[in-house]
PDB file of C-alpha atoms in Angstrom:
ATOM      1  CA  MET O   1      -4.419  16.437 -43.306  1.00  0.00           C
ATOM      2  CA  LYS O   2      -7.214  18.018 -42.240  1.00  0.00           C
ATOM      3  CA  TYR O   3      -9.297  15.694 -44.102  1.00  0.00           C
ATOM      4  CA  TRP O   4      -8.189  12.513 -41.716  1.00  0.00           C
ATOM      5  CA  SER O   5      -8.138  14.935 -39.044  1.00  0.00           C
ATOM      6  CA  THR O   6     -12.002  15.603 -39.311  1.00  0.00           C
ATOM      7  CA  THR O   7     -12.552  11.952 -40.072  1.00  0.00           C
ATOM      8  CA  ILE O   8     -10.873  10.333 -37.276  1.00  0.00           C
ATOM      9  CA  MET O   9     -12.764  13.226 -34.380  1.00  0.00           C
ATOM     10  CA  LEU O  10     -16.125  12.295 -36.245  1.00  0.00           C
ATOM     11  CA  PHE O  11     -14.812   8.194 -35.706  1.00  0.00           C
ATOM     12  CA  PHE O  12     -14.503   9.096 -31.872  1.00  0.00           C
ATOM     13  CA  ILE O  13     -17.470  11.980 -31.739  1.00  0.00           C
ATOM     14  CA  THR O  14     -19.583   8.712 -33.265  1.00  0.00           C
ATOM     15  CA  SER O  15     -18.371   5.822 -30.858  1.00  0.00           C
ATOM     16  CA  LEU O  16     -18.667   7.737 -27.670  1.00  0.00           C
ATOM     17  CA  SER O  17     -22.187   8.641 -28.591  1.00  0.00           C
ATOM     18  CA  ALA O  18     -23.188   4.796 -29.090  1.00  0.00           C
ATOM     19  CA  GLN O  19     -23.103   3.687 -25.583  1.00  0.00           C
ATOM     20  CA  VAL O  20     -25.170   1.542 -24.084  1.00  0.00           C
ATOM     21  CA  GLU O  21     -27.119   3.740 -21.134  1.00  0.00           C
ATOM     22  CA  TRP O  22     -27.131   1.309 -18.541  1.00  0.00           C
ATOM     23  CA  MET O  23     -29.890   2.082 -15.437  1.00  0.00           C
ATOM     24  CA  SER O  24     -30.154   0.192 -12.233  1.00  0.00           C
ATOM     25  CA  MET O  25     -32.981  -2.494 -12.360  1.00  0.00           C
ATOM     26  CA  ASN O  26     -34.975  -0.139 -10.304  1.00  0.00           C
ATOM     27  CA  GLU O  27     -34.400   2.776 -12.250  1.00  0.00           C
ATOM     28  CA  ALA O  28     -35.625   0.674 -15.345  1.00  0.00           C
ATOM     29  CA  LEU O  29     -39.052  -0.774 -13.185  1.00  0.00           C
ATOM     30  CA  GLN O  30     -39.508   3.047 -12.579  1.00  0.00           C
ATOM     31  CA  ALA O  31     -39.463   4.232 -16.116  1.00  0.00           C
ATOM     32  CA  GLN O  32     -41.203   0.981 -16.880  1.00  0.00           C
ATOM     33  CA  LYS O  33     -44.351   2.835 -15.090  1.00  0.00           C
ATOM     34  CA  ASP O  34     -44.150   6.042 -17.187  1.00  0.00           C
ATOM     35  CA  GLU O  35     -43.740   4.647 -20.374  1.00  0.00           C
ATOM     36  CA  PRO O  36     -43.830   0.559 -20.750  1.00  0.00           C
ATOM     37  CA  LYS O  37     -40.899  -0.879 -22.578  1.00  0.00           C
ATOM     38  CA  LYS O  38     -39.069  -3.909 -22.617  1.00  0.00           C
ATOM     39  CA  ILE O  39     -35.821  -4.478 -19.943  1.00  0.00           C
ATOM     40  CA  PHE O  40     -32.647  -5.993 -21.057  1.00  0.00           C
ATOM     41  CA  ALA O  41     -30.550  -6.707 -18.195  1.00  0.00           C
ATOM     42  CA  ASP O  42     -27.240  -7.654 -18.423  1.00  0.00           C
ATOM     43  CA  PHE O  43     -25.879 -10.143 -14.923  1.00  0.00           C
ATOM     44  CA  TYR O  44     -22.594  -9.841 -14.567  1.00  0.00           C
ATOM     45  CA  THR O  45     -20.088 -10.765 -11.764  1.00  0.00           C
ATOM     46  CA  ASP O  46     -16.804  -8.533 -11.236  1.00  0.00           C
ATOM     47  CA  TRP O  47     -14.298 -11.609 -11.594  1.00  0.00           C
ATOM     48  CA  CYS O  48     -16.168 -13.030 -15.161  1.00  0.00           C
ATOM     49  CA  GLY O  49     -13.688 -12.474 -18.296  1.00  0.00           C
ATOM     50  CA  PRO O  50     -16.454 -13.212 -20.520  1.00  0.00           C
ATOM     51  CA  CYS O  51     -18.407 -10.887 -18.933  1.00  0.00           C
ATOM     52  CA  LYS O  52     -15.768  -8.293 -19.302  1.00  0.00           C
ATOM     53  CA  ALA O  53     -14.935  -9.448 -23.037  1.00  0.00           C
ATOM     54  CA  MET O  54     -18.863  -8.598 -23.310  1.00  0.00           C
ATOM     55  CA  ASP O  55     -18.600  -5.193 -22.442  1.00  0.00           C
ATOM     56  CA  LYS O  56     -15.685  -4.588 -24.522  1.00  0.00           C
ATOM     57  CA  ASN O  57     -16.576  -6.421 -27.772  1.00  0.00           C
ATOM     58  CA  THR O  58     -20.351  -6.753 -27.834  1.00  0.00           C
ATOM     59  CA  PHE O  59     -21.920  -3.654 -25.985  1.00  0.00           C
ATOM     60  CA  ALA O  60     -19.222  -1.277 -27.250  1.00  0.00           C
ATOM     61  CA  HIS O  61     -20.477  -1.948 -30.103  1.00  0.00           C
ATOM     62  CA  PRO O  62     -22.471   0.996 -32.129  1.00  0.00           C
ATOM     63  CA  GLU O  63     -25.066  -1.151 -33.424  1.00  0.00           C
ATOM     64  CA  VAL O  64     -25.817  -3.209 -30.054  1.00  0.00           C
ATOM     65  CA  ALA O  65     -25.328   0.393 -28.395  1.00  0.00           C
ATOM     66  CA  LYS O  66     -27.996   2.109 -30.662  1.00  0.00           C
ATOM     67  CA  TYR O  67     -30.684  -0.663 -30.428  1.00  0.00           C
ATOM     68  CA  ILE O  68     -30.228  -1.216 -26.865  1.00  0.00           C
ATOM     69  CA  ASN O  69     -31.074   2.285 -26.066  1.00  0.00           C
ATOM     70  CA  MET O  70     -33.932   2.564 -28.656  1.00  0.00           C
ATOM     71  CA  HIS O  71     -35.786  -0.748 -27.383  1.00  0.00           C
ATOM     72  CA  TYR O  72     -35.491  -1.378 -24.281  1.00  0.00           C
ATOM     73  CA  TYR O  73     -34.616  -0.221 -20.616  1.00  0.00           C
ATOM     74  CA  PRO O  74     -30.474  -1.075 -20.258  1.00  0.00           C
ATOM     75  CA  VAL O  75     -29.622  -2.865 -17.092  1.00  0.00           C
ATOM     76  CA  LYS O  76     -26.199  -3.353 -15.713  1.00  0.00           C
ATOM     77  CA  PHE O  77     -26.929  -5.923 -12.482  1.00  0.00           C
ATOM     78  CA  ASN O  78     -23.589  -7.106 -10.220  1.00  0.00           C
ATOM     79  CA  ALA O  79     -25.126 -10.848  -9.663  1.00  0.00           C
ATOM     80  CA  GLU O  80     -22.879 -10.652  -6.600  1.00  0.00           C
ATOM     81  CA  GLY O  81     -23.599  -7.167  -5.489  1.00  0.00           C
ATOM     82  CA  THR O  82     -25.254  -5.430  -2.887  1.00  0.00           C
ATOM     83  CA  GLU O  83     -27.850  -3.416  -5.013  1.00  0.00           C
ATOM     84  CA  LYS O  84     -31.561  -3.689  -3.349  1.00  0.00           C
ATOM     85  CA  VAL O  85     -34.140  -4.524  -6.020  1.00  0.00           C
ATOM     86  CA  PHE O  86     -37.838  -3.632  -5.134  1.00  0.00           C
ATOM     87  CA  TYR O  87     -39.028  -6.454  -7.888  1.00  0.00           C
ATOM     88  CA  LYS O  88     -42.697  -7.800  -8.035  1.00  0.00           C
ATOM     89  CA  ASP O  89     -43.686  -6.523  -4.456  1.00  0.00           C
ATOM     90  CA  PHE O  90     -40.655  -8.007  -2.830  1.00  0.00           C
ATOM     91  CA  GLU O  91     -37.068  -6.300  -1.561  1.00  0.00           C
ATOM     92  CA  TYR O  92     -33.745  -8.268  -2.589  1.00  0.00           C
ATOM     93  CA  THR O  93     -30.915  -8.057  -1.259  1.00  0.00           C
ATOM     94  CA  ASN O  94     -27.475  -9.981  -0.987  1.00  0.00           C
ATOM     95  CA  PRO O  95     -27.072 -10.024   3.079  1.00  0.00           C
ATOM     96  CA  ASN O  96     -24.368 -12.910   2.301  1.00  0.00           C
ATOM     97  CA  PHE O  97     -22.038 -10.513   0.693  1.00  0.00           C
ATOM     98  CA  LYS O  98     -18.854 -10.836   2.240  1.00  0.00           C
ATOM     99  CA  PRO O  99     -16.602  -7.042   1.682  1.00  0.00           C
ATOM    100  CA  ASN O 100     -13.379  -8.944   1.679  1.00  0.00           C
ATOM    101  CA  LEU O 101     -13.724 -10.982  -1.239  1.00  0.00           C
ATOM    102  CA  LYS O 102     -14.632  -7.755  -3.429  1.00  0.00           C
ATOM    103  CA  GLY O 103     -13.791  -8.606  -7.220  1.00  0.00           C
ATOM    104  CA  ARG O 104     -13.520 -12.656  -6.232  1.00  0.00           C
ATOM    105  CA  ARG O 105     -16.389 -14.894  -5.910  1.00  0.00           C
ATOM    106  CA  ASN O 106     -19.002 -13.864  -3.686  1.00  0.00           C
ATOM    107  CA  ALA O 107     -22.351 -14.139  -2.549  1.00  0.00           C
ATOM    108  CA  GLN O 108     -25.311 -14.867  -5.193  1.00  0.00           C
ATOM    109  CA  HIS O 109     -27.384 -11.857  -4.749  1.00  0.00           C
ATOM    110  CA  PHE O 110     -31.318 -13.061  -4.130  1.00  0.00           C
ATOM    111  CA  PHE O 111     -32.192 -11.145  -6.951  1.00  0.00           C
ATOM    112  CA  ALA O 112     -30.310 -13.535  -9.414  1.00  0.00           C
ATOM    113  CA  ASN O 113     -31.224 -16.441  -7.490  1.00  0.00           C
ATOM    114  CA  ALA O 114     -34.889 -15.769  -7.879  1.00  0.00           C
ATOM    115  CA  LEU O 115     -34.006 -15.649 -11.502  1.00  0.00           C
ATOM    116  CA  LYS O 116     -32.280 -18.480 -11.729  1.00  0.00           C
ATOM    117  CA  VAL O 117     -29.439 -16.755 -13.001  1.00  0.00           C
ATOM    118  CA  SER O 118     -26.321 -19.340 -12.098  1.00  0.00           C
ATOM    119  CA  ALA O 119     -23.990 -18.540 -14.827  1.00  0.00           C
ATOM    120  CA  TYR O 120     -22.171 -15.231 -16.084  1.00  0.00           C
ATOM    121  CA  PRO O 121     -22.680 -13.333 -18.445  1.00  0.00           C
ATOM    122  CA  THR O 122     -26.463 -14.204 -18.610  1.00  0.00           C
ATOM    123  CA  VAL O 123     -29.143 -11.114 -19.877  1.00  0.00           C
ATOM    124  CA  VAL O 124     -32.221 -11.233 -18.718  1.00  0.00           C
ATOM    125  CA  PHE O 125     -35.444 -10.242 -20.946  1.00  0.00           C
ATOM    126  CA  PHE O 126     -38.457  -8.764 -19.590  1.00  0.00           C
ATOM    127  CA  ASP O 127     -41.455  -7.744 -21.285  1.00  0.00           C
ATOM    128  CA  GLU O 128     -43.260  -4.237 -20.026  1.00  0.00           C
ATOM    129  CA  GLU O 129     -45.075  -5.234 -17.313  1.00  0.00           C
ATOM    130  CA  ALA O 130     -41.606  -6.431 -15.738  1.00  0.00           C
ATOM    131  CA  ASN O 131     -42.537 -10.344 -15.942  1.00  0.00           C
ATOM    132  CA  VAL O 132     -39.350 -12.245 -17.399  1.00  0.00           C
ATOM    133  CA  ILE O 133     -39.415 -13.142 -20.894  1.00  0.00           C
ATOM    134  CA  SER O 134     -36.735 -15.429 -21.175  1.00  0.00           C
ATOM    135  CA  PRO O 135     -32.526 -15.408 -19.865  1.00  0.00           C
ATOM    136  CA  VAL O 136     -30.206 -16.010 -22.792  1.00  0.00           C
ATOM    137  CA  VAL O 137     -27.013 -17.075 -21.201  1.00  0.00           C
ATOM    138  CA  GLY O 138     -23.325 -17.117 -22.492  1.00  0.00           C
ATOM    139  CA  TYR O 139     -20.865 -14.374 -24.175  1.00  0.00           C
ATOM    140  CA  LYS O 140     -22.682 -13.607 -27.224  1.00  0.00           C
ATOM    141  CA  THR O 141     -20.911 -11.691 -29.992  1.00  0.00           C
ATOM    142  CA  PRO O 142     -22.764  -8.384 -31.551  1.00  0.00           C
ATOM    143  CA  GLU O 143     -24.273 -10.713 -34.284  1.00  0.00           C
ATOM    144  CA  GLN O 144     -25.250 -13.768 -32.127  1.00  0.00           C
ATOM    145  CA  LEU O 145     -26.941 -10.627 -29.671  1.00  0.00           C
ATOM    146  CA  GLU O 146     -28.569  -9.377 -32.751  1.00  0.00           C
ATOM    147  CA  LEU O 147     -30.885 -12.498 -33.410  1.00  0.00           C
ATOM    148  CA  TYR O 148     -32.476 -12.149 -29.429  1.00  0.00           C
ATOM    149  CA  LEU O 149     -32.502  -8.248 -29.295  1.00  0.00           C
ATOM    150  CA  LYS O 150     -34.386  -8.193 -31.943  1.00  0.00           C
ATOM    151  CA  MET O 151     -36.559 -11.236 -31.711  1.00  0.00           C
ATOM    152  CA  ILE O 152     -37.852 -10.067 -28.394  1.00  0.00           C
ATOM    153  CA  ALA O 153     -38.317  -6.387 -29.495  1.00  0.00           C
ATOM    154  CA  THR O 154     -40.328  -6.730 -32.487  1.00  0.00           C
ATOM    155  CA  GLY O 155     -42.856  -9.715 -30.297  1.00  0.00           C
ATOM    156  CA  ALA O 156     -41.758 -12.436 -33.014  1.00  0.00           C
ATOM    157  CA  TYR O 157     -41.057 -14.466 -29.651  1.00  0.00           C
ATOM    158  CA  LYS O 158     -44.414 -15.204 -28.861  1.00  0.00           C
ATOM    159  CA  GLU O 159     -44.841 -16.963 -32.359  1.00  0.00           C
ATOM    160  CA  LEU O 160     -41.614 -19.518 -31.315  1.00  0.00           C
ATOM    161  CA  THR O 161     -43.571 -22.023 -29.397  1.00  0.00           C
ATOM    162  CA  THR O 162     -41.550 -25.845 -31.295  1.00  0.00           C
ATOM    163  CA  GLN O 163     -38.179 -26.345 -31.352  1.00  0.00           C
ATOM    164  CA  GLU O 164     -39.236 -26.108 -35.168  1.00  0.00           C
ATOM    165  CA  ALA O 165     -40.400 -22.628 -35.434  1.00  0.00           C
ATOM    166  CA  TRP O 166     -36.883 -21.553 -33.509  1.00  0.00           C
ATOM    167  CA  LYS O 167     -34.891 -23.336 -35.954  1.00  0.00           C
ATOM    168  CA  ASN O 168     -36.408 -21.987 -38.871  1.00  0.00           C
ATOM    169  CA  TYR O 169     -36.326 -18.542 -37.690  1.00  0.00           C
ATOM    170  CA  GLN O 170     -32.967 -18.503 -37.317  1.00  0.00           C
ATOM    171  CA  SER O 171     -32.416 -20.058 -40.293  1.00  0.00           C
ATOM    172  CA  LYS O 172     -34.054 -16.830 -42.099  1.00  0.00           C
ATOM    173  CA  PHE O 173     -32.599 -14.197 -39.810  1.00  0.00           C
ATOM    174  CA  GLU O 174     -30.133 -11.861 -41.436  1.00  0.00           C
ATOM    175  CA  SER O 175     -27.944  -9.445 -39.339  1.00  0.00           C
ATOM    176  CA  THR O 176     -27.281  -6.159 -40.022  1.00  0.00           C
ATOM    177  CA  PHE O 177     -25.100  -5.427 -36.690  1.00  0.00           C
TER     178      PHE O 177
END
């Protein structure tokens, strides 16, 4: 009985420590100035079911959380929220936000619009100088997201300049999550 209690407690502690350490976009941009690192931004909305499922199933996965925290500044961004974002010498806001629609479809934040994010969830990868590398649209399982996380973190994406190169990369990729 003592063995099982210890095992359960260790599992609980491990699962608690394996959480994505989300920050705001402004915090990530500031952190990049001190220590250059890529940004992983999760664009979501409050009403989006697949966004909630990705939080529960993908971002809660211990290996996903660990990898994101290690290789990226992780950003959680409400694409219909009111956060002010200072990006590339411009302030992005959501002046059309309607408080009475909170939790339902609302006006899109100008930052999401500027990045051409139009479906949720969408994750957007930024390089160490905050330039957009690529958006990845739609719900992803831990294994599906792993492909993109590792391709971007290692810089392999720079070599994938053709559809054939991308297909080859995908076929040779082996998941460890």
